[in-house]
Amino acid sequence: MRNEIRRLREERGLSQAALGGKLGVSRQTVNSLETGRYDPSLPLAFTVARYFDLTIEEIFHDDR
Amino acid sequence: MTTAETNAPTAGTRWTGAARLLVATVAAAGLALLVSLGVVLHQYGPGRMWLGYLGGVALAVAAFVVAGWRVRRSPDRATPLERALVHAGDERDDDVLTRSLAVVGIVAMPATAVATVIMAAGAPAVAVSGVLVWGLLMLLGVAFAVINRRR
């Protein structure tokens, strides 16, 4: 699933590890999220949205 | 501190007394069971199989201890496999481990059936069982690596 996580992270000058720490996940998970290889669970999607102060739909884009 | 930050892996996480006691009890019971199986092998097993078995147990325990130490000391530098070994992974680590175990589970049924047929045909049971166990363990390792890379 396409998403804006990388752009949002870079706008805030955060490393993947730093963002992972904020979200409670590993650096590898942040990388997998950004590359679209891993889709987050609903709780994690809400955590990401809350962190960036955006809605889930503004961050994650369903390509179907 | 947000909920996510409190859940984030941190170095030197403190365990409660009850958690420590539970982990120590389970670990001791598991170790006692494994050593007991070694004693049974020593009494009834062929050749020096018990030595190889205890060596394998020691290796597995050492791997678990090292993984647990690395995860507690530097959770950000621990690998997904280490986090999975000590059940300290995030949701993606759990997903990778679950899918890897599912692959092993799917293969285990027909593999056991084939092993049974081979043993019924006269092949030595200990050798066939050993190949089956090691084969499934290797499959778990390969499946974990592949799925971790693809997820």
Short mmCIF file of N, CA and C in Angstrom, two decimals, chain A residues 17 20-29 32 37-41 43-44 47 51, chain B residues 2 4-5 7-9 75-76 78-80 83 90-93 95 148-151:
data_model
loop_
_atom_site.label_atom_id
_atom_site.label_comp_id
_atom_site.label_asym_id
_atom_site.label_seq_id
_atom_site.Cartn_x
_atom_site.Cartn_y
_atom_site.Cartn_z
N ALA A 17 15.11 4.84 12.40
CA ALA A 17 15.21 4.32 13.76
C ALA A 17 14.50 5.25 14.75
N GLY A 20 10.86 4.87 14.34
CA GLY A 20 10.48 3.59 14.93
C GLY A 20 10.35 3.67 16.43
N GLY A 21 11.28 4.39 17.05
CA GLY A 21 11.21 4.58 18.49
C GLY A 21 9.95 5.32 18.91
N LYS A 22 9.59 6.33 18.14
CA LYS A 22 8.38 7.10 18.45
C LYS A 22 7.11 6.25 18.29
N LEU A 23 7.13 5.36 17.29
CA LEU A 23 5.94 4.57 17.00
C LEU A 23 5.91 3.26 17.77
N GLY A 24 7.02 2.89 18.41
CA GLY A 24 7.06 1.63 19.14
C GLY A 24 7.33 0.42 18.27
N VAL A 25 8.00 0.66 17.13
CA VAL A 25 8.36 -0.45 16.25
C VAL A 25 9.83 -0.35 15.89
N SER A 26 10.34 -1.38 15.21
CA SER A 26 11.75 -1.40 14.85
C SER A 26 12.03 -0.57 13.60
N ARG A 27 13.31 -0.30 13.36
CA ARG A 27 13.71 0.41 12.15
C ARG A 27 13.31 -0.38 10.91
N GLN A 28 13.46 -1.71 10.99
CA GLN A 28 13.10 -2.55 9.84
C GLN A 28 11.61 -2.42 9.51
N THR A 29 10.80 -2.30 10.52
CA THR A 29 9.36 -2.17 10.29
C THR A 29 9.05 -0.83 9.62
N SER A 32 9.97 -1.23 6.04
CA SER A 32 8.98 -2.04 5.32
C SER A 32 7.69 -1.26 5.08
N ARG A 37 6.05 -2.75 1.55
CA ARG A 37 6.11 -4.22 1.63
C ARG A 37 5.29 -4.75 2.79
N TYR A 38 5.04 -3.90 3.78
CA TYR A 38 4.29 -4.33 4.96
C TYR A 38 3.17 -3.33 5.22
N ASP A 39 1.95 -3.84 5.35
CA ASP A 39 0.81 -2.98 5.69
C ASP A 39 0.60 -3.04 7.20
N PRO A 40 0.45 -1.90 7.86
CA PRO A 40 0.34 -1.90 9.33
C PRO A 40 -1.01 -2.43 9.77
N SER A 41 -1.02 -2.89 11.03
CA SER A 41 -2.29 -3.25 11.65
C SER A 41 -3.07 -1.95 11.90
N PRO A 43 -4.26 -0.70 14.79
CA PRO A 43 -3.68 0.10 15.88
C PRO A 43 -2.42 0.85 15.46
N LEU A 44 -1.55 0.21 14.69
CA LEU A 44 -0.32 0.88 14.26
C LEU A 44 -0.65 2.00 13.27
N THR A 47 -1.69 4.84 15.26
CA THR A 47 -0.53 5.42 15.93
C THR A 47 0.25 6.31 14.98
N TYR A 51 0.62 10.35 15.31
CA TYR A 51 1.95 10.95 15.44
C TYR A 51 2.11 12.11 14.45
N THR B 2 3.95 9.26 24.92
CA THR B 2 2.78 8.63 24.30
C THR B 2 2.80 7.13 24.55
N ALA B 4 2.76 4.85 22.30
CA ALA B 4 3.71 4.22 21.38
C ALA B 4 5.12 4.31 21.94
N GLU B 5 5.45 5.46 22.54
CA GLU B 5 6.80 5.62 23.05
C GLU B 5 7.02 4.72 24.27
N ASN B 7 5.70 1.87 24.58
CA ASN B 7 5.83 0.51 24.07
C ASN B 7 7.08 0.30 23.25
N ALA B 8 7.80 1.37 22.95
CA ALA B 8 8.97 1.26 22.08
C ALA B 8 10.05 0.44 22.78
N PRO B 9 10.82 -0.34 21.98
CA PRO B 9 11.91 -1.10 22.60
C PRO B 9 12.90 -0.15 23.26
N PRO B 75 18.15 -2.92 21.89
CA PRO B 75 16.99 -3.40 21.12
C PRO B 75 16.96 -2.84 19.70
N ASP B 76 17.53 -1.64 19.50
CA ASP B 76 17.50 -1.07 18.16
C ASP B 76 18.48 -1.75 17.23
N ALA B 78 19.21 -5.14 17.57
CA ALA B 78 18.90 -6.58 17.49
C ALA B 78 18.23 -6.89 16.15
N THR B 79 18.48 -8.08 15.64
CA THR B 79 17.89 -8.48 14.37
C THR B 79 16.47 -9.00 14.59
N PRO B 80 15.66 -9.04 13.54
CA PRO B 80 14.30 -9.59 13.69
C PRO B 80 14.32 -11.01 14.25
N ARG B 83 14.90 -10.85 18.02
CA ARG B 83 13.69 -10.38 18.69
C ARG B 83 12.63 -11.48 18.69
N ASP B 90 8.21 -6.59 17.34
CA ASP B 90 7.02 -5.75 17.12
C ASP B 90 6.05 -6.53 16.23
N GLU B 91 5.01 -5.87 15.74
CA GLU B 91 3.97 -6.60 15.02
C GLU B 91 4.50 -7.20 13.72
N ARG B 92 5.45 -6.53 13.08
CA ARG B 92 6.00 -7.09 11.84
C ARG B 92 6.86 -8.32 12.14
N ASP B 93 7.64 -8.27 13.19
CA ASP B 93 8.44 -9.44 13.59
C ASP B 93 7.52 -10.62 13.88
N ASP B 95 4.57 -11.08 12.72
CA ASP B 95 3.96 -11.50 11.45
C ASP B 95 4.91 -12.39 10.66
N ASN B 148 11.12 -12.44 5.81
CA ASN B 148 11.63 -11.20 6.41
C ASN B 148 12.10 -10.23 5.33
N ARG B 149 12.73 -10.77 4.29
CA ARG B 149 13.21 -9.93 3.20
C ARG B 149 12.05 -9.39 2.36
N ARG B 150 11.02 -10.20 2.19
CA ARG B 150 9.90 -9.79 1.33
C ARG B 150 8.90 -8.90 2.05
N ARG B 151 8.87 -8.97 3.37
CA ARG B 151 7.93 -8.13 4.12
C ARG B 151 8.64 -6.84 4.53
#
